[in-house]
PDB file of C-alpha atoms in Angstrom:
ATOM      1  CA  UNK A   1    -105.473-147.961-118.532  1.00 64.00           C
ATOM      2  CA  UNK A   2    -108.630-148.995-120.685  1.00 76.00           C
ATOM      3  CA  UNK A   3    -108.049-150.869-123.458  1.00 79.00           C
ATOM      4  CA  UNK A   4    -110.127-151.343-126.600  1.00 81.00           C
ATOM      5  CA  UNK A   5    -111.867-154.452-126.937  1.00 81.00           C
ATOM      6  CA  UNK A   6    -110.303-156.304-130.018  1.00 87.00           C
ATOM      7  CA  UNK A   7    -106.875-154.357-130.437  1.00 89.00           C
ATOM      8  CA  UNK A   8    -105.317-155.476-133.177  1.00 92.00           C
ATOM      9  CA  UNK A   9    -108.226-155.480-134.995  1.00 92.00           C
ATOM     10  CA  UNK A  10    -108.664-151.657-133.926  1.00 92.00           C
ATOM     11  CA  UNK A  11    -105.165-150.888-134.325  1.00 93.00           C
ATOM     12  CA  UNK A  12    -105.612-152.312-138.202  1.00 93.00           C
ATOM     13  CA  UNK A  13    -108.639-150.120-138.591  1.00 93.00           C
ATOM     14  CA  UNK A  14    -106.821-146.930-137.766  1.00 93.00           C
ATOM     15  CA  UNK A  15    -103.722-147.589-139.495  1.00 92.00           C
ATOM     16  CA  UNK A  16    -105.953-148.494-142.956  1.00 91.00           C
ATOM     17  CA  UNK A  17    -108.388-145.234-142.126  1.00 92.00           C
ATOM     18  CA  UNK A  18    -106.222-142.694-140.199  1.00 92.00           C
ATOM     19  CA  UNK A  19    -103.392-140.486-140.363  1.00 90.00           C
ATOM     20  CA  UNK A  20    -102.777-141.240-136.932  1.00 92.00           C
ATOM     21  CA  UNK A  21     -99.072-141.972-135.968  1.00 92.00           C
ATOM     22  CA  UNK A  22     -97.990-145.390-135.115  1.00 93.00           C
ATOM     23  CA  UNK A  23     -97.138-144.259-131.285  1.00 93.00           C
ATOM     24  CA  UNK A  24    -100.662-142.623-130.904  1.00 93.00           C
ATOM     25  CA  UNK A  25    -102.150-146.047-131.903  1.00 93.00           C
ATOM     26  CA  UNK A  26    -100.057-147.907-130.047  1.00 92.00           C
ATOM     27  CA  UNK A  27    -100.862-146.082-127.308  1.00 92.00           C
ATOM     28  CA  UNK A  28    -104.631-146.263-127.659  1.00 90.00           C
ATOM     29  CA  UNK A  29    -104.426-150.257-128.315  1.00 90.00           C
ATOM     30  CA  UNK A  30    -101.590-151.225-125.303  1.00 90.00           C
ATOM     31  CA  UNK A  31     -99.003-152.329-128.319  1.00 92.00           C
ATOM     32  CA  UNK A  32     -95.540-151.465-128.744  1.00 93.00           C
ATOM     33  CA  UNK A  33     -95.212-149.250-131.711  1.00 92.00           C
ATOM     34  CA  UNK A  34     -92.726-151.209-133.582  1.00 94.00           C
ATOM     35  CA  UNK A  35     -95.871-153.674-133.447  1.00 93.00           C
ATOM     36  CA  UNK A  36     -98.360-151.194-135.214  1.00 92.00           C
ATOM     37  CA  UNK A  37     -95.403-150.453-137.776  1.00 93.00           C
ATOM     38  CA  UNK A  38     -95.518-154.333-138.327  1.00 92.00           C
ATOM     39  CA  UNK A  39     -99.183-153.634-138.760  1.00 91.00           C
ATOM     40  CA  UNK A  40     -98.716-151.031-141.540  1.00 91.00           C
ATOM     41  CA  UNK A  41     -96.197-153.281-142.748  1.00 91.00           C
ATOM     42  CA  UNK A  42     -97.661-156.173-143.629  1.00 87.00           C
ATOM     43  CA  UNK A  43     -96.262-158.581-141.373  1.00 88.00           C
ATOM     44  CA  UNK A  44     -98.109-158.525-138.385  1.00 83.00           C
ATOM     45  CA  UNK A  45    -101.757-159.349-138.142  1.00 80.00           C
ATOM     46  CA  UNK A  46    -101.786-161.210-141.461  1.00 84.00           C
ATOM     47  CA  UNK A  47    -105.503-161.692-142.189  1.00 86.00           C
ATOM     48  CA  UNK A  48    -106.946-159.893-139.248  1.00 89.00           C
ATOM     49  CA  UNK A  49    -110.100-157.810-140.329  1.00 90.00           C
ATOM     50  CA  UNK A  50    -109.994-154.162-139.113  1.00 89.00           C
ATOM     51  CA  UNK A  51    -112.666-153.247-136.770  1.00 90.00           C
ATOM     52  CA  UNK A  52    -113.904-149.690-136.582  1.00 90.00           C
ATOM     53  CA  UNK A  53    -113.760-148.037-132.872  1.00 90.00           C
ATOM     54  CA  UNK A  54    -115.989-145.843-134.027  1.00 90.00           C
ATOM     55  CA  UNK A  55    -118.925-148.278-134.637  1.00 90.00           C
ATOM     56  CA  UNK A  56    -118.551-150.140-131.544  1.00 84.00           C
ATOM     57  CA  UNK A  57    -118.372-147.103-129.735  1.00 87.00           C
ATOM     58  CA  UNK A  58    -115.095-146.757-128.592  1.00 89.00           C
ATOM     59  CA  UNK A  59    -114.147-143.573-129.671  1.00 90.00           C
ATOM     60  CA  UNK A  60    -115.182-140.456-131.538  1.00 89.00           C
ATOM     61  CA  UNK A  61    -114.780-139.110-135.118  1.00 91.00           C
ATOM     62  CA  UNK A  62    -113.836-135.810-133.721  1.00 92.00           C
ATOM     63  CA  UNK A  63    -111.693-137.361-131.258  1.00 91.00           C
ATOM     64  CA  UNK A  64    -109.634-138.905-134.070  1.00 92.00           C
ATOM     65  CA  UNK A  65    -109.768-135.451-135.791  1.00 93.00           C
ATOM     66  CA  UNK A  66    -108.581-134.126-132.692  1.00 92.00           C
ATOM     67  CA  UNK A  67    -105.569-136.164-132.317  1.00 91.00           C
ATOM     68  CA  UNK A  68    -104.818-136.124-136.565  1.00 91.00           C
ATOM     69  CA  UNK A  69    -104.230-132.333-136.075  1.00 92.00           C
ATOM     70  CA  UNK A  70    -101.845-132.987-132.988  1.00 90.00           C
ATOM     71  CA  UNK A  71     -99.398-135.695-133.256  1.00 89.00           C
ATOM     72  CA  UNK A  72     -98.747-135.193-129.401  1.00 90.00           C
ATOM     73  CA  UNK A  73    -102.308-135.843-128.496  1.00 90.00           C
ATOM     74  CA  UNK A  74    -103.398-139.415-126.437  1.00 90.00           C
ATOM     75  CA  UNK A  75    -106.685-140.900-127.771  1.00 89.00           C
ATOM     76  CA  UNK A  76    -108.634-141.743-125.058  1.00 87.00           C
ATOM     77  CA  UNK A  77    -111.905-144.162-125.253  1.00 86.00           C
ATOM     78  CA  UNK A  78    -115.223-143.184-124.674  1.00 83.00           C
ATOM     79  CA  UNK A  79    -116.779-142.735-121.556  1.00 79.00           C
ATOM     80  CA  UNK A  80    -119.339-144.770-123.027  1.00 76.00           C
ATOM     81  CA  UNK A  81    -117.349-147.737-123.748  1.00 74.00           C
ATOM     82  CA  UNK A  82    -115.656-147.777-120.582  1.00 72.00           C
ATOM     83  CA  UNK A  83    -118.130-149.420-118.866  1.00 69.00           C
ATOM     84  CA  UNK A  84    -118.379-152.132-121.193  1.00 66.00           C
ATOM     85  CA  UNK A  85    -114.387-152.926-121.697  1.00 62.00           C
ATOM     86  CA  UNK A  86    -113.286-155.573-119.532  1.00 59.00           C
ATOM     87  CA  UNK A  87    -110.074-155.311-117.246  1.00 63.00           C
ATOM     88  CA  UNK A  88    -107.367-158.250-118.569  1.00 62.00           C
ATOM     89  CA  UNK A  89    -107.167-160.121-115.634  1.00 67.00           C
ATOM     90  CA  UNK A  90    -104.681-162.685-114.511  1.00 71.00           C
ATOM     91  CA  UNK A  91    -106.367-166.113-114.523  1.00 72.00           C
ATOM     92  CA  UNK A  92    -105.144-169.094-112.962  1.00 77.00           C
ATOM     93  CA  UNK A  93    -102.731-170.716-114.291  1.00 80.00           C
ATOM     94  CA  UNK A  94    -103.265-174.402-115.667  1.00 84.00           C
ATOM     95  CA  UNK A  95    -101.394-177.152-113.905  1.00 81.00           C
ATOM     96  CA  UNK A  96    -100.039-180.136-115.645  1.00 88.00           C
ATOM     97  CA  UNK A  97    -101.574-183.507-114.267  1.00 90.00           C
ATOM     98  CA  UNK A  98     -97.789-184.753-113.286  1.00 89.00           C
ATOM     99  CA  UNK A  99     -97.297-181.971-110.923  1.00 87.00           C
ATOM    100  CA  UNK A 100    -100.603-181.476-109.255  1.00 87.00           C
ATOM    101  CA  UNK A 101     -99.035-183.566-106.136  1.00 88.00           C
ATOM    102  CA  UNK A 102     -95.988-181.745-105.552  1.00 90.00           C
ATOM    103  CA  UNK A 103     -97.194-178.915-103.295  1.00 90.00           C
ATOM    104  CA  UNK A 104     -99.026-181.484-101.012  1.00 91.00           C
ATOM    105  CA  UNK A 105     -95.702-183.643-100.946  1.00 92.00           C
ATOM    106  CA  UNK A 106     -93.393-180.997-100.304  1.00 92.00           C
ATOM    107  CA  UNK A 107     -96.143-180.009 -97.565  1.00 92.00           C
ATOM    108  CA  UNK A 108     -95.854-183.505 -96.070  1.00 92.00           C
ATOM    109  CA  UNK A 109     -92.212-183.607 -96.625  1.00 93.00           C
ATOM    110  CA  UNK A 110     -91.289-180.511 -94.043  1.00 93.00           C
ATOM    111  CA  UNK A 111     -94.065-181.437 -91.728  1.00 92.00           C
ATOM    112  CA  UNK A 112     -92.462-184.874 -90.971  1.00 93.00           C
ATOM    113  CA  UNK A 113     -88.898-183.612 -91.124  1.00 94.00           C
ATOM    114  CA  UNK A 114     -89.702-180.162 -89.095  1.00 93.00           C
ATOM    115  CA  UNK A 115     -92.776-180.897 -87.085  1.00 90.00           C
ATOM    116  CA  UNK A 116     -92.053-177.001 -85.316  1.00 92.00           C
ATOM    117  CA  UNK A 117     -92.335-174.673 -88.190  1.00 91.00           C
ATOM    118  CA  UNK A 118     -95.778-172.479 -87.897  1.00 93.00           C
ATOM    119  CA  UNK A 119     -98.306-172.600 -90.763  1.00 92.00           C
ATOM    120  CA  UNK A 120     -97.403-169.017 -91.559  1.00 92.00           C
ATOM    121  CA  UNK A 121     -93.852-170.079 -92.837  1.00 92.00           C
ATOM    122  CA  UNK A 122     -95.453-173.528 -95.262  1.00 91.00           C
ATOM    123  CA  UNK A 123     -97.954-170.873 -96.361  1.00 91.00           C
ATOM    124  CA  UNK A 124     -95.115-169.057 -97.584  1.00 91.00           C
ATOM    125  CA  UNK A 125     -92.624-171.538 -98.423  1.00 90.00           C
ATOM    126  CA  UNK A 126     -95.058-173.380-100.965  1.00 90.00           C
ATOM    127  CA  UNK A 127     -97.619-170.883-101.727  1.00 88.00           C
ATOM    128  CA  UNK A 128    -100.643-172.906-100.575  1.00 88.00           C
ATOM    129  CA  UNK A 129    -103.418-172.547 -97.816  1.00 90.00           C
ATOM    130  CA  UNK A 130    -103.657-173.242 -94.398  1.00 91.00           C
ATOM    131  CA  UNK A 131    -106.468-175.423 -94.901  1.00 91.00           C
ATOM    132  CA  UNK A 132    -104.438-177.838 -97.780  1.00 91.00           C
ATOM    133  CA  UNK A 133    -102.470-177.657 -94.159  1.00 91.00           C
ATOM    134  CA  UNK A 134    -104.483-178.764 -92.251  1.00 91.00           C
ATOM    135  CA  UNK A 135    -106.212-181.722 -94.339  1.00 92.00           C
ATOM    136  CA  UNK A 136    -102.531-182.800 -94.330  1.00 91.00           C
ATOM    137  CA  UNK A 137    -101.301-182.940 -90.720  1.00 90.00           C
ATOM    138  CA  UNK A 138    -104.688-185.329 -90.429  1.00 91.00           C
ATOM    139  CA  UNK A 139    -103.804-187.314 -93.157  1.00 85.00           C
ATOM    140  CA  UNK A 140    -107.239-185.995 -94.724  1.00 81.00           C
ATOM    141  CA  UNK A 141    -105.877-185.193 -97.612  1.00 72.00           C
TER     142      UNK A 141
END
């Protein structure tokens, strides 16, 4: 699923200059509907400036008209835009400065107490890689 670049501001947009239903919108900006209703509302996206899919490319006017005249219809970006709308990827996550030794602890930890388990099973028991391994068994690390 593509998703429009700025959604809430694009879900504002077509809620203040469509009569597109809230689960059509929704669907076209990855929100929960009860979310765009909040929209409409008033109480969600306090202050956010609509942005107009249509300028930036991201959809059609007669793709809007198409789905005004159907209430069943999916909007669906433009082939265009596709291209230029980044996949949400899952970063890494930030780890806090007090816990940034615990992996290579607990690493040290089982490989004094069980000398015999393989680097496949650490790998898996702490989540870390075989070189951290490695760098620890020769005190490298």
């Amino acid at each position: 699923m593509v998703l429009p670049l700025m959604p809430k501001a694009t879900a504002v947009w077509l809620i203040d200059n469509t009569t597109l239903n809230f689960t059509q919108i929704a669907n076209f900006c990855g929100m929960h509907p009860l979310e765009v209703q909040g929209i409409a509302d008033g109480e969600v996206a306090i202050g956010i400036v609509g942005k107009s899919p249509v300028e930036n490319g991201q959809l059609t006017r007669e793709e809007i008209a198409r789905c005004e005249k159907d209430e069943d219809a999916v909007l669906t970006i433009a082939d265009e835009a596709k291209k230029y709308v980044a996949k949400r990827t899952r970063g890494g996550r930030y780890t806090p400065v007090a816990r940034r030794q615990d992996k290579p602890d607990a690493l040290a930890w089982l490989i004094k107490n069980y000398p015999d388990l393989p680097d496949a099973a650490l790998v898996r028991l702490i989540g870390t890689t075989k070189s951290t391994i490695e760098a620890i068994r020769s005190k490298g690390h």
